[in-house]
PDB file of C-alpha atoms in Angstrom:
ATOM      1  CA  MET A   1    -115.682 -39.376 -37.896  1.00 54.00           C
ATOM      2  CA  LYS A   2    -113.340 -42.169 -38.931  1.00 51.00           C
ATOM      3  CA  LYS A   3    -109.738 -42.040 -37.770  1.00 50.00           C
ATOM      4  CA  SER A   4    -108.496 -41.953 -41.370  1.00 53.00           C
ATOM      5  CA  THR A   5    -110.844 -39.062 -42.100  1.00 56.00           C
ATOM      6  CA  LYS A   6    -109.525 -37.117 -39.087  1.00 49.00           C
ATOM      7  CA  ILE A   7    -105.937 -37.669 -40.226  1.00 54.00           C
ATOM      8  CA  ALA A   8    -106.807 -36.516 -43.725  1.00 56.00           C
ATOM      9  CA  LEU A   9    -108.534 -33.429 -42.316  1.00 54.00           C
ATOM     10  CA  ILE A  10    -105.489 -32.506 -40.237  1.00 57.00           C
ATOM     11  CA  LEU A  11    -103.218 -32.952 -43.267  1.00 56.00           C
ATOM     12  CA  VAL A  12    -105.505 -30.729 -45.330  1.00 53.00           C
ATOM     13  CA  ILE A  13    -105.336 -28.025 -42.648  1.00 57.00           C
ATOM     14  CA  ILE A  14    -101.552 -28.286 -42.491  1.00 56.00           C
ATOM     15  CA  GLY A  15    -101.395 -28.130 -46.289  1.00 58.00           C
ATOM     16  CA  VAL A  16    -103.457 -24.961 -46.394  1.00 50.00           C
ATOM     17  CA  LEU A  17    -101.354 -23.401 -43.657  1.00 52.00           C
ATOM     18  CA  VAL A  18     -98.060 -24.298 -45.297  1.00 49.00           C
ATOM     19  CA  SER A  19     -99.177 -22.815 -48.610  1.00 53.00           C
ATOM     20  CA  SER A  20    -100.503 -19.633 -46.983  1.00 48.00           C
ATOM     21  CA  ILE A  21     -97.824 -19.177 -44.341  1.00 45.00           C
ATOM     22  CA  SER A  22     -94.909 -20.201 -46.570  1.00 46.00           C
ATOM     23  CA  TYR A  23     -94.713 -16.666 -47.875  1.00 43.00           C
ATOM     24  CA  PHE A  24     -95.776 -14.627 -44.850  1.00 44.00           C
ATOM     25  CA  GLY A  25     -94.270 -16.755 -42.087  1.00 44.00           C
ATOM     26  CA  GLY A  26     -91.836 -18.884 -44.019  1.00 42.00           C
ATOM     27  CA  ALA A  27     -90.322 -16.021 -45.917  1.00 43.00           C
ATOM     28  CA  ARG A  28     -89.592 -14.213 -42.713  1.00 44.00           C
ATOM     29  CA  THR A  29     -88.244 -17.371 -41.069  1.00 43.00           C
ATOM     30  CA  TYR A  30     -86.044 -17.910 -44.099  1.00 41.00           C
ATOM     31  CA  PHE A  31     -84.785 -14.350 -43.893  1.00 41.00           C
ATOM     32  CA  ASN A  32     -84.093 -14.516 -40.172  1.00 42.00           C
ATOM     33  CA  TYR A  33     -82.025 -17.657 -40.509  1.00 39.00           C
ATOM     34  CA  ASN A  34     -80.296 -17.008 -43.805  1.00 41.00           C
ATOM     35  CA  PHE A  35     -80.027 -13.241 -44.158  1.00 40.00           C
ATOM     36  CA  GLY A  36     -80.372 -12.014 -40.578  1.00 38.00           C
ATOM     37  CA  MET A  37     -77.771  -9.607 -39.170  1.00 37.00           C
ATOM     38  CA  ARG A  38     -74.685 -11.790 -39.564  1.00 42.00           C
ATOM     39  CA  HIS A  39     -72.334  -9.661 -37.512  1.00 41.00           C
ATOM     40  CA  ASN A  40     -69.647 -12.340 -37.650  1.00 44.00           C
ATOM     41  CA  MET A  41     -69.250 -11.566 -41.342  1.00 48.00           C
ATOM     42  CA  TYR A  42     -68.282  -7.962 -40.592  1.00 47.00           C
ATOM     43  CA  ASN A  43     -64.945  -6.982 -39.112  1.00 49.00           C
ATOM     44  CA  SER A  44     -64.491  -4.431 -36.333  1.00 47.00           C
ATOM     45  CA  ASN A  45     -65.009  -1.567 -38.793  1.00 52.00           C
ATOM     46  CA  ASN A  46     -68.283  -3.051 -40.040  1.00 51.00           C
ATOM     47  CA  TYR A  47     -66.792  -3.959 -43.399  1.00 49.00           C
ATOM     48  CA  TYR A  48     -68.237  -7.075 -44.940  1.00 47.00           C
ATOM     49  CA  SER A  49     -65.909 -10.094 -44.932  1.00 50.00           C
ATOM     50  CA  GLY A  50     -68.265 -12.894 -45.918  1.00 49.00           C
ATOM     51  CA  PRO A  51     -67.692 -15.542 -48.569  1.00 45.00           C
ATOM     52  CA  THR A  52     -69.872 -14.126 -51.358  1.00 49.00           C
ATOM     53  CA  GLU A  53     -69.224 -11.403 -53.887  1.00 52.00           C
ATOM     54  CA  LYS A  54     -68.296  -7.963 -52.539  1.00 62.00           C
ATOM     55  CA  LYS A  55     -68.215  -4.653 -54.354  1.00 70.00           C
ATOM     56  CA  ASP A  56     -67.488  -1.286 -52.840  1.00 76.00           C
ATOM     57  CA  TYR A  57     -68.209   2.250 -53.966  1.00 85.00           C
ATOM     58  CA  ASN A  58     -66.847   5.552 -52.654  1.00 89.00           C
ATOM     59  CA  TYR A  59     -68.522   8.959 -52.757  1.00 91.00           C
ATOM     60  CA  SER A  60     -67.167  12.229 -51.422  1.00 87.00           C
ATOM     61  CA  ASN A  61     -70.509  13.832 -50.674  1.00 88.00           C
ATOM     62  CA  LEU A  62     -74.030  12.476 -50.371  1.00 92.00           C
ATOM     63  CA  GLN A  63     -77.154  14.529 -49.730  1.00 94.00           C
ATOM     64  CA  SER A  64     -79.824  11.842 -49.930  1.00 96.00           C
ATOM     65  CA  ILE A  65     -80.123   8.075 -50.099  1.00 95.00           C
ATOM     66  CA  GLN A  66     -82.962   6.140 -51.733  1.00 94.00           C
ATOM     67  CA  ILE A  67     -83.113   2.379 -51.112  1.00 91.00           C
ATOM     68  CA  ASP A  68     -85.676   0.075 -52.713  1.00 87.00           C
ATOM     69  CA  GLY A  69     -85.671  -3.628 -51.975  1.00 79.00           C
ATOM     70  CA  SER A  70     -87.586  -6.857 -51.643  1.00 73.00           C
ATOM     71  CA  VAL A  71     -85.287  -9.133 -49.666  1.00 72.00           C
ATOM     72  CA  ALA A  72     -82.278  -7.393 -48.226  1.00 78.00           C
ATOM     73  CA  GLU A  73     -80.145  -6.471 -45.257  1.00 83.00           C
ATOM     74  CA  VAL A  74     -79.466  -2.743 -45.069  1.00 88.00           C
ATOM     75  CA  LYS A  75     -77.078  -0.983 -42.694  1.00 90.00           C
ATOM     76  CA  LEU A  76     -76.516   2.759 -42.445  1.00 93.00           C
ATOM     77  CA  ILE A  77     -73.692   3.484 -40.023  1.00 92.00           C
ATOM     78  CA  GLY A  78     -72.256   6.858 -39.028  1.00 92.00           C
ATOM     79  CA  ARG A  79     -68.542   7.102 -38.346  1.00 90.00           C
ATOM     80  CA  ASN A  80     -65.900   9.799 -37.975  1.00 87.00           C
ATOM     81  CA  VAL A  81     -65.025   9.731 -41.672  1.00 87.00           C
ATOM     82  CA  ASN A  82     -65.215  12.145 -44.597  1.00 88.00           C
ATOM     83  CA  THR A  83     -65.966   9.773 -47.461  1.00 88.00           C
ATOM     84  CA  TRP A  84     -69.070   7.669 -47.912  1.00 91.00           C
ATOM     85  CA  GLU A  85     -68.302   4.010 -48.503  1.00 88.00           C
ATOM     86  CA  VAL A  86     -70.940   1.643 -49.886  1.00 88.00           C
ATOM     87  CA  TYR A  87     -70.425  -2.107 -49.625  1.00 84.00           C
ATOM     88  CA  THR A  88     -72.728  -4.541 -51.403  1.00 81.00           C
ATOM     89  CA  VAL A  89     -73.194  -8.274 -51.625  1.00 75.00           C
ATOM     90  CA  SER A  90     -75.561  -9.696 -54.214  1.00 66.00           C
ATOM     91  CA  PRO A  91     -76.540 -12.978 -55.835  1.00 56.00           C
ATOM     92  CA  MET A  92     -74.182 -14.393 -58.423  1.00 49.00           C
ATOM     93  CA  ASP A  93     -77.050 -14.400 -60.928  1.00 52.00           C
ATOM     94  CA  LYS A  94     -75.949 -11.743 -63.420  1.00 53.00           C
ATOM     95  CA  ASN A  95     -79.550 -10.620 -63.888  1.00 56.00           C
ATOM     96  CA  ASN A  96     -80.001  -9.794 -60.220  1.00 58.00           C
ATOM     97  CA  LYS A  97     -77.046  -7.623 -59.301  1.00 65.00           C
ATOM     98  CA  ILE A  98     -77.565  -4.854 -56.806  1.00 77.00           C
ATOM     99  CA  SER A  99     -77.849  -1.578 -58.681  1.00 81.00           C
ATOM    100  CA  VAL A 100     -75.983   1.379 -57.161  1.00 86.00           C
ATOM    101  CA  SER A 101     -75.914   4.803 -58.800  1.00 88.00           C
ATOM    102  CA  GLU A 102     -75.118   8.344 -57.697  1.00 91.00           C
ATOM    103  CA  SER A 103     -75.996  11.682 -59.264  1.00 92.00           C
ATOM    104  CA  ASN A 104     -75.540  15.165 -57.793  1.00 92.00           C
ATOM    105  CA  GLY A 105     -75.191  13.827 -54.273  1.00 93.00           C
ATOM    106  CA  ASN A 106     -78.209  11.536 -54.529  1.00 95.00           C
ATOM    107  CA  LEU A 107     -77.478   7.841 -54.030  1.00 94.00           C
ATOM    108  CA  THR A 108     -79.975   5.305 -55.384  1.00 92.00           C
ATOM    109  CA  VAL A 109     -79.779   1.622 -54.483  1.00 88.00           C
ATOM    110  CA  ASN A 110     -82.079  -0.941 -56.090  1.00 84.00           C
ATOM    111  CA  LEU A 111     -82.322  -4.294 -54.327  1.00 76.00           C
ATOM    112  CA  LYS A 112     -85.543  -5.444 -55.947  1.00 66.00           C
ATOM    113  CA  ASN A 113     -86.466  -8.633 -57.819  1.00 54.00           C
ATOM    114  CA  TYR A 114     -85.363 -11.018 -55.098  1.00 46.00           C
ATOM    115  CA  SER A 115     -88.632 -12.187 -53.561  1.00 41.00           C
ATOM    116  CA  HIS A 116     -89.280 -14.751 -56.291  1.00 43.00           C
ATOM    117  CA  LYS A 117     -85.984 -16.415 -55.370  1.00 43.00           C
ATOM    118  CA  LEU A 118     -86.901 -17.110 -51.759  1.00 42.00           C
ATOM    119  CA  ASN A 119     -87.186 -20.831 -52.396  1.00 43.00           C
ATOM    120  CA  ASN A 120     -83.870 -21.025 -54.253  1.00 43.00           C
ATOM    121  CA  ARG A 121     -81.155 -21.927 -51.784  1.00 41.00           C
ATOM    122  CA  VAL A 122     -78.258 -20.785 -53.978  1.00 39.00           C
ATOM    123  CA  ASN A 123     -76.757 -17.295 -53.958  1.00 39.00           C
ATOM    124  CA  ASN A 124     -79.736 -15.193 -53.043  1.00 48.00           C
ATOM    125  CA  GLU A 125     -78.355 -12.928 -50.347  1.00 58.00           C
ATOM    126  CA  SER A 126     -78.366  -9.193 -50.864  1.00 73.00           C
ATOM    127  CA  LYS A 127     -76.659  -6.926 -48.370  1.00 80.00           C
ATOM    128  CA  ILE A 128     -75.744  -3.289 -48.411  1.00 85.00           C
ATOM    129  CA  THR A 129     -73.667  -1.505 -45.782  1.00 87.00           C
ATOM    130  CA  ILE A 130     -73.313   2.269 -46.083  1.00 90.00           C
ATOM    131  CA  ILE A 131     -70.701   3.887 -43.861  1.00 90.00           C
ATOM    132  CA  GLY A 132     -70.324   7.648 -43.817  1.00 91.00           C
ATOM    133  CA  PRO A 133     -70.238  10.824 -41.718  1.00 93.00           C
ATOM    134  CA  ALA A 134     -72.609  10.780 -38.774  1.00 93.00           C
ATOM    135  CA  SER A 135     -74.223  13.986 -40.063  1.00 92.00           C
ATOM    136  CA  GLY A 136     -74.629  15.768 -43.385  1.00 91.00           C
ATOM    137  CA  LEU A 137     -77.272  13.563 -44.973  1.00 94.00           C
ATOM    138  CA  LYS A 138     -80.511  15.443 -45.670  1.00 94.00           C
ATOM    139  CA  ASN A 139     -82.906  12.643 -46.513  1.00 95.00           C
ATOM    140  CA  LEU A 140     -83.117   8.855 -46.210  1.00 95.00           C
ATOM    141  CA  ASN A 141     -85.915   7.049 -48.026  1.00 95.00           C
ATOM    142  CA  ILE A 142     -86.267   3.278 -47.648  1.00 93.00           C
ATOM    143  CA  ASP A 143     -88.923   1.082 -49.251  1.00 90.00           C
ATOM    144  CA  LEU A 144     -88.172  -2.459 -48.116  1.00 84.00           C
ATOM    145  CA  GLY A 145     -90.223  -5.644 -48.298  1.00 79.00           C
ATOM    146  CA  ILE A 146     -88.779  -8.552 -46.351  1.00 76.00           C
ATOM    147  CA  GLY A 147     -85.590  -7.411 -44.726  1.00 80.00           C
ATOM    148  CA  ALA A 148     -83.509  -6.093 -41.883  1.00 85.00           C
ATOM    149  CA  ILE A 149     -82.587  -2.453 -41.436  1.00 90.00           C
ATOM    150  CA  GLU A 150     -80.079  -1.002 -38.988  1.00 92.00           C
ATOM    151  CA  ILE A 151     -79.492   2.728 -38.509  1.00 95.00           C
ATOM    152  CA  ASP A 152     -76.680   3.527 -36.088  1.00 94.00           C
ATOM    153  CA  ASN A 153     -75.149   6.860 -35.053  1.00 95.00           C
ATOM    154  CA  ILE A 154     -76.798   8.925 -37.782  1.00 95.00           C
ATOM    155  CA  THR A 155     -78.239  12.453 -37.657  1.00 96.00           C
ATOM    156  CA  LEU A 156     -81.088  12.814 -40.147  1.00 95.00           C
ATOM    157  CA  PRO A 157     -83.311  15.802 -40.937  1.00 96.00           C
ATOM    158  CA  LYS A 158     -85.815  13.460 -42.597  1.00 95.00           C
ATOM    159  CA  LEU A 159     -86.523   9.723 -42.659  1.00 96.00           C
ATOM    160  CA  ASP A 160     -89.204   8.020 -44.762  1.00 95.00           C
ATOM    161  CA  PHE A 161     -89.423   4.306 -44.223  1.00 92.00           C
ATOM    162  CA  LYS A 162     -91.924   1.574 -45.007  1.00 90.00           C
ATOM    163  CA  SER A 163     -91.614  -2.185 -44.913  1.00 87.00           C
ATOM    164  CA  SER A 164     -93.339  -5.491 -44.362  1.00 81.00           C
ATOM    165  CA  MET A 165     -91.949  -8.457 -42.433  1.00 79.00           C
ATOM    166  CA  ALA A 166     -88.820  -6.609 -41.348  1.00 82.00           C
ATOM    167  CA  ASP A 167     -86.532  -6.329 -38.351  1.00 86.00           C
ATOM    168  CA  ILE A 168     -85.807  -2.652 -37.732  1.00 90.00           C
ATOM    169  CA  GLU A 169     -83.195  -1.253 -35.366  1.00 93.00           C
ATOM    170  CA  ILE A 170     -82.535   2.446 -34.784  1.00 96.00           C
ATOM    171  CA  LYS A 171     -79.922   3.374 -32.193  1.00 95.00           C
ATOM    172  CA  ASN A 172     -77.670   6.241 -31.136  1.00 96.00           C
ATOM    173  CA  SER A 173     -79.297   8.534 -33.698  1.00 96.00           C
ATOM    174  CA  ASN A 174     -81.019  11.899 -34.004  1.00 96.00           C
ATOM    175  CA  ILE A 175     -83.939  12.165 -36.442  1.00 96.00           C
ATOM    176  CA  SER A 176     -85.731  15.497 -36.864  1.00 95.00           C
ATOM    177  CA  LYS A 177     -88.697  14.297 -38.902  1.00 95.00           C
ATOM    178  CA  SER A 178     -89.809  10.780 -39.748  1.00 95.00           C
ATOM    179  CA  HIS A 179     -92.676   8.842 -41.271  1.00 95.00           C
ATOM    180  CA  ILE A 180     -92.407   5.137 -40.507  1.00 93.00           C
ATOM    181  CA  LYS A 181     -94.960   2.578 -41.647  1.00 92.00           C
ATOM    182  CA  PHE A 182     -94.641  -1.178 -41.358  1.00 87.00           C
ATOM    183  CA  SER A 183     -96.581  -4.412 -40.931  1.00 85.00           C
ATOM    184  CA  MET A 184     -95.708  -7.780 -39.392  1.00 83.00           C
ATOM    185  CA  SER A 185     -92.404  -6.340 -38.221  1.00 84.00           C
ATOM    186  CA  ASP A 186     -90.343  -5.781 -35.091  1.00 88.00           C
ATOM    187  CA  MET A 187     -88.843  -2.390 -34.313  1.00 91.00           C
ATOM    188  CA  ASP A 188     -86.257  -1.654 -31.620  1.00 94.00           C
ATOM    189  CA  ILE A 189     -85.260   1.945 -30.798  1.00 96.00           C
ATOM    190  CA  LYS A 190     -82.404   2.722 -28.397  1.00 96.00           C
ATOM    191  CA  ASN A 191     -80.629   5.875 -27.240  1.00 96.00           C
ATOM    192  CA  THR A 192     -82.265   7.990 -29.932  1.00 96.00           C
ATOM    193  CA  LYS A 193     -83.792  11.463 -30.241  1.00 96.00           C
ATOM    194  CA  LEU A 194     -86.973  11.640 -32.305  1.00 96.00           C
ATOM    195  CA  ALA A 195     -88.900  14.743 -33.320  1.00 95.00           C
ATOM    196  CA  ASN A 196     -92.104  15.070 -35.330  1.00 95.00           C
ATOM    197  CA  MET A 197     -92.406  11.329 -35.812  1.00 94.00           C
ATOM    198  CA  VAL A 198     -95.370   9.517 -37.340  1.00 94.00           C
ATOM    199  CA  LEU A 199     -95.276   5.773 -36.679  1.00 93.00           C
ATOM    200  CA  ASP A 200     -97.931   3.469 -38.130  1.00 92.00           C
ATOM    201  CA  SER A 201     -97.631  -0.189 -37.119  1.00 89.00           C
ATOM    202  CA  SER A 202     -99.877  -3.090 -38.116  1.00 87.00           C
ATOM    203  CA  MET A 203     -99.436  -6.529 -36.519  1.00 84.00           C
ATOM    204  CA  GLY A 204     -96.046  -5.375 -35.256  1.00 86.00           C
ATOM    205  CA  ASN A 205     -94.053  -4.836 -32.097  1.00 89.00           C
ATOM    206  CA  VAL A 206     -92.346  -1.591 -31.133  1.00 91.00           C
ATOM    207  CA  VAL A 207     -89.966  -1.535 -28.182  1.00 93.00           C
ATOM    208  CA  GLY A 208     -87.528   1.134 -27.121  1.00 93.00           C
ATOM    209  CA  GLU A 209     -85.506   2.608 -24.306  1.00 94.00           C
ATOM    210  CA  ASN A 210     -83.823   5.934 -23.598  1.00 94.00           C
ATOM    211  CA  ILE A 211     -85.862   7.694 -26.290  1.00 95.00           C
ATOM    212  CA  THR A 212     -86.244  11.472 -26.289  1.00 94.00           C
ATOM    213  CA  PHE A 213     -89.309  12.888 -28.068  1.00 94.00           C
ATOM    214  CA  SER A 214     -89.826  16.512 -29.058  1.00 93.00           C
ATOM    215  CA  GLY A 215     -92.332  18.293 -31.264  1.00 93.00           C
ATOM    216  CA  LYS A 216     -95.541  16.626 -32.468  1.00 92.00           C
ATOM    217  CA  ASN A 217     -95.285  12.834 -32.481  1.00 93.00           C
ATOM    218  CA  SER A 218     -97.880  10.137 -33.020  1.00 92.00           C
ATOM    219  CA  ILE A 219     -98.053   6.354 -32.810  1.00 91.00           C
ATOM    220  CA  HIS A 220    -100.826   4.238 -34.273  1.00 91.00           C
ATOM    221  CA  SER A 221    -100.752   0.541 -33.468  1.00 88.00           C
ATOM    222  CA  SER A 222    -103.152  -2.052 -34.860  1.00 86.00           C
ATOM    223  CA  MET A 223    -103.048  -5.603 -33.464  1.00 83.00           C
ATOM    224  CA  GLY A 224     -99.645  -5.034 -31.910  1.00 86.00           C
ATOM    225  CA  ASN A 225     -97.584  -4.148 -28.872  1.00 88.00           C
ATOM    226  CA  VAL A 226     -95.836  -0.896 -27.992  1.00 89.00           C
ATOM    227  CA  ASP A 227     -93.455  -0.755 -25.026  1.00 90.00           C
ATOM    228  CA  LEU A 228     -91.385   2.424 -24.732  1.00 91.00           C
ATOM    229  CA  LYS A 229     -89.122   3.831 -22.020  1.00 92.00           C
ATOM    230  CA  ILE A 230     -88.793   7.571 -22.552  1.00 92.00           C
ATOM    231  CA  ASN A 231     -86.102   9.956 -21.372  1.00 90.00           C
ATOM    232  CA  ASP A 232     -87.890  13.120 -20.185  1.00 87.00           C
ATOM    233  CA  PRO A 233     -86.123  14.375 -17.034  1.00 83.00           C
ATOM    234  CA  GLU A 234     -87.879  17.763 -17.071  1.00 83.00           C
ATOM    235  CA  ASN A 235     -91.288  16.224 -17.779  1.00 83.00           C
ATOM    236  CA  LEU A 236     -91.835  18.324 -20.896  1.00 84.00           C
ATOM    237  CA  LEU A 237     -93.546  15.634 -22.965  1.00 87.00           C
ATOM    238  CA  SER A 238     -97.314  15.261 -22.876  1.00 87.00           C
ATOM    239  CA  ILE A 239     -98.571  11.725 -23.600  1.00 84.00           C
ATOM    240  CA  VAL A 240    -102.218  11.430 -24.621  1.00 84.00           C
ATOM    241  CA  LYS A 241    -104.537   8.945 -26.293  1.00 82.00           C
ATOM    242  CA  GLY A 242    -106.414  10.025 -29.395  1.00 78.00           C
ATOM    243  CA  SER A 243    -106.252  13.693 -28.477  1.00 68.00           C
ATOM    244  CA  THR A 244    -106.323  16.642 -30.849  1.00 62.00           C
ATOM    245  CA  SER A 245    -104.643  18.960 -28.350  1.00 62.00           C
ATOM    246  CA  GLN A 246    -101.474  20.606 -29.549  1.00 72.00           C
ATOM    247  CA  ALA A 247     -98.938  20.745 -26.755  1.00 79.00           C
ATOM    248  CA  GLU A 248     -95.505  21.951 -27.777  1.00 85.00           C
ATOM    249  CA  ASN A 249     -94.044  18.526 -27.091  1.00 89.00           C
ATOM    250  CA  GLN A 250     -96.578  15.755 -27.410  1.00 90.00           C
ATOM    251  CA  LEU A 251     -96.844  12.047 -28.099  1.00 90.00           C
ATOM    252  CA  THR A 252    -100.304  11.023 -29.291  1.00 89.00           C
ATOM    253  CA  VAL A 253    -101.211   7.347 -29.134  1.00 88.00           C
ATOM    254  CA  ASN A 254    -103.965   5.700 -31.165  1.00 86.00           C
ATOM    255  CA  SER A 255    -104.518   1.973 -30.981  1.00 81.00           C
ATOM    256  CA  SER A 256    -106.768  -0.812 -32.177  1.00 82.00           C
ATOM    257  CA  MET A 257    -106.601  -4.285 -30.649  1.00 80.00           C
ATOM    258  CA  SER A 258    -103.234  -3.367 -29.132  1.00 81.00           C
ATOM    259  CA  SER A 259    -101.369  -3.130 -25.875  1.00 83.00           C
ATOM    260  CA  ILE A 260     -99.542   0.133 -25.151  1.00 85.00           C
ATOM    261  CA  SER A 261     -97.083   0.690 -22.307  1.00 86.00           C
ATOM    262  CA  ILE A 262     -95.078   3.907 -22.026  1.00 87.00           C
ATOM    263  CA  SER A 263     -92.939   4.876 -19.075  1.00 87.00           C
ATOM    264  CA  LYS A 264     -90.650   7.776 -18.276  1.00 86.00           C
ATOM    265  CA  GLN A 265     -87.310   6.775 -16.868  1.00 76.00           C
ATOM    266  CA  ASN A 266     -87.618   9.325 -14.073  1.00 70.00           C
ATOM    267  CA  GLN A 267     -91.284   8.627 -13.257  1.00 72.00           C
ATOM    268  CA  GLY A 268     -92.053   5.007 -13.974  1.00 65.00           C
ATOM    269  CA  SER A 269     -95.180   4.029 -15.860  1.00 65.00           C
ATOM    270  CA  VAL A 270     -97.225   6.961 -17.158  1.00 68.00           C
ATOM    271  CA  PHE A 271     -99.347   5.324 -19.840  1.00 67.00           C
ATOM    272  CA  ASP A 272    -100.734   1.786 -19.847  1.00 71.00           C
ATOM    273  CA  TYR A 273    -103.574   0.866 -22.122  1.00 64.00           C
ATOM    274  CA  GLU A 274    -105.100  -2.325 -23.456  1.00 66.00           C
ATOM    275  CA  ASP A 275    -107.903  -2.267 -25.980  1.00 59.00           C
ATOM    276  CA  GLU A 276    -111.036  -4.057 -24.845  1.00 55.00           C
ATOM    277  CA  ASP A 277    -112.102  -7.424 -26.241  1.00 49.00           C
ATOM    278  CA  TYR A 278    -108.543  -8.380 -27.091  1.00 47.00           C
ATOM    279  CA  ASP A 279    -107.049 -11.665 -25.923  1.00 49.00           C
ATOM    280  CA  TYR A 280    -103.358 -10.911 -25.373  1.00 45.00           C
ATOM    281  CA  ASP A 281    -102.514 -14.458 -24.275  1.00 50.00           C
ATOM    282  CA  ASN A 282    -103.652 -15.982 -27.553  1.00 48.00           C
ATOM    283  CA  ARG A 283    -103.195 -13.181 -30.036  1.00 46.00           C
ATOM    284  CA  TYR A 284    -103.896 -15.234 -33.160  1.00 45.00           C
ATOM    285  CA  ASP A 285    -107.526 -15.741 -32.096  1.00 44.00           C
ATOM    286  CA  ASN A 286    -108.064 -12.051 -32.862  1.00 44.00           C
ATOM    287  CA  TYR A 287    -107.089 -12.402 -36.506  1.00 45.00           C
ATOM    288  CA  ASP A 288    -110.016 -13.553 -38.637  1.00 48.00           C
ATOM    289  CA  GLU A 289    -107.760 -15.436 -41.004  1.00 43.00           C
ATOM    290  CA  TYR A 290    -106.587 -17.725 -38.199  1.00 42.00           C
ATOM    291  CA  ASN A 291    -109.875 -18.299 -36.384  1.00 48.00           C
ATOM    292  CA  ASP A 292    -111.029 -21.301 -38.396  1.00 47.00           C
ATOM    293  CA  TYR A 293    -107.661 -23.015 -38.105  1.00 39.00           C
ATOM    294  CA  TYR A 294    -106.858 -22.552 -34.453  1.00 41.00           C
ATOM    295  CA  GLU A 295    -110.263 -22.604 -32.806  1.00 50.00           C
ATOM    296  CA  ASP A 296    -110.465 -26.404 -32.723  1.00 45.00           C
ATOM    297  CA  TYR A 297    -106.820 -27.432 -32.644  1.00 41.00           C
ATOM    298  CA  GLY A 298    -105.303 -24.811 -30.337  1.00 49.00           C
ATOM    299  CA  ASP A 299    -101.779 -23.697 -29.653  1.00 55.00           C
ATOM    300  CA  ASP A 300    -100.290 -27.195 -29.752  1.00 52.00           C
ATOM    301  CA  LEU A 301    -101.065 -27.626 -33.440  1.00 48.00           C
ATOM    302  CA  GLU A 302     -99.900 -24.062 -34.107  1.00 52.00           C
ATOM    303  CA  ASN A 303     -96.522 -24.754 -32.503  1.00 57.00           C
ATOM    304  CA  LYS A 304     -96.109 -28.021 -34.390  1.00 53.00           C
ATOM    305  CA  ILE A 305     -96.900 -26.343 -37.701  1.00 49.00           C
ATOM    306  CA  GLU A 306     -94.493 -23.461 -37.051  1.00 55.00           C
ATOM    307  CA  HIS A 307     -91.776 -25.931 -36.059  1.00 55.00           C
ATOM    308  CA  HIS A 308     -92.459 -27.937 -39.212  1.00 49.00           C
ATOM    309  CA  ILE A 309     -92.191 -24.830 -41.383  1.00 48.00           C
ATOM    310  CA  GLU A 310     -88.916 -23.813 -39.725  1.00 55.00           C
ATOM    311  CA  ASN A 311     -87.503 -27.242 -40.462  1.00 53.00           C
ATOM    312  CA  ILE A 312     -88.528 -26.869 -44.084  1.00 45.00           C
ATOM    313  CA  TYR A 313     -86.707 -23.577 -44.488  1.00 48.00           C
ATOM    314  CA  ASN A 314     -83.692 -24.449 -42.362  1.00 53.00           C
ATOM    315  CA  ARG A 315     -82.941 -27.642 -44.273  1.00 47.00           C
ATOM    316  CA  LYS A 316     -83.746 -28.660 -47.828  1.00 42.00           C
ATOM    317  CA  TYR A 317     -86.871 -26.689 -48.592  1.00 45.00           C
ATOM    318  CA  GLU A 318     -87.542 -27.957 -52.062  1.00 51.00           C
ATOM    319  CA  HIS A 319     -87.097 -31.611 -51.074  1.00 48.00           C
ATOM    320  CA  TYR A 320     -89.511 -31.368 -48.144  1.00 44.00           C
ATOM    321  CA  TYR A 321     -92.002 -29.238 -50.011  1.00 49.00           C
ATOM    322  CA  ASP A 322     -92.077 -31.543 -53.059  1.00 53.00           C
ATOM    323  CA  ASN A 323     -92.621 -34.576 -50.844  1.00 50.00           C
ATOM    324  CA  PHE A 324     -95.381 -32.759 -48.977  1.00 48.00           C
ATOM    325  CA  GLU A 325     -97.099 -31.817 -52.235  1.00 51.00           C
ATOM    326  CA  ASN A 326     -96.894 -35.424 -53.457  1.00 51.00           C
ATOM    327  CA  ASP A 327     -98.401 -36.697 -50.211  1.00 48.00           C
ATOM    328  CA  PHE A 328    -101.083 -34.039 -50.354  1.00 48.00           C
ATOM    329  CA  GLU A 329    -101.971 -34.916 -53.968  1.00 47.00           C
ATOM    330  CA  TYR A 330    -102.117 -38.595 -52.990  1.00 43.00           C
ATOM    331  CA  LEU A 331    -104.759 -37.788 -50.363  1.00 44.00           C
TER     332      LEU A 331
END
């Protein structure tokens, strides 16, 4: 094969990857760098103090919260207060304001219609911070695409949450019943009590420490990692794989092409499992969609491509992307 042909082939591969990863990988990279949890923009009381538009809403009593979004940062923070305060930041585009409404104690927040603006570098941040009593809320329902979610110091009877390409943090909370489903996401749980939890993760990572489980709980992981440190001083929790037994307090683990590690803080490791025929050192080789790309060119090309994509999103995306398209069309 001629040298020029090899170069053209590599450029074609990079072109295909940029076009396919620009949404899945690039969108998340863009979010992490440009939305990400910018704590420096919040003062000591977690009130937003950034440079973009801010609106706040106050409600005396909330029973449930429904949040729908495409690209957003969402914080739900419990404090020793009586009134619920909702702070929002949205794009300056008048057609894409965050919608906040309340009726009979039910708060609805609509953060949708932002994903198509990912490649527009101007005014496309959407943030919502909800600060209220640590307890009293009956239901929290979140349907989030690309985003970041933080739940801190909240007692919840029920949590329903699903997302894709998200960073999820739950800490210092008590959740009686939850159904959590996500893909291509990272979840971090700390100092939290969970009961009757159903967690379904695809191509994601779940880590946690000082977690207390009670009731019937289950975790299903596909092409991912689970690493949990559980607080169970009286050894009341039964941890099983794929079992139908019904212990009073049980954590059932089901996995496919995943690595599971669960330890009790008073006992050390109690559950370690790795699915057979899964290469944990080079995880991408297990995804069919990556096999053709990485089989011949290896990790070095992968790293270069990821670095190239990060540069595109961290600097002038449109300029780099237009030049790349022109070069690609020239070939």
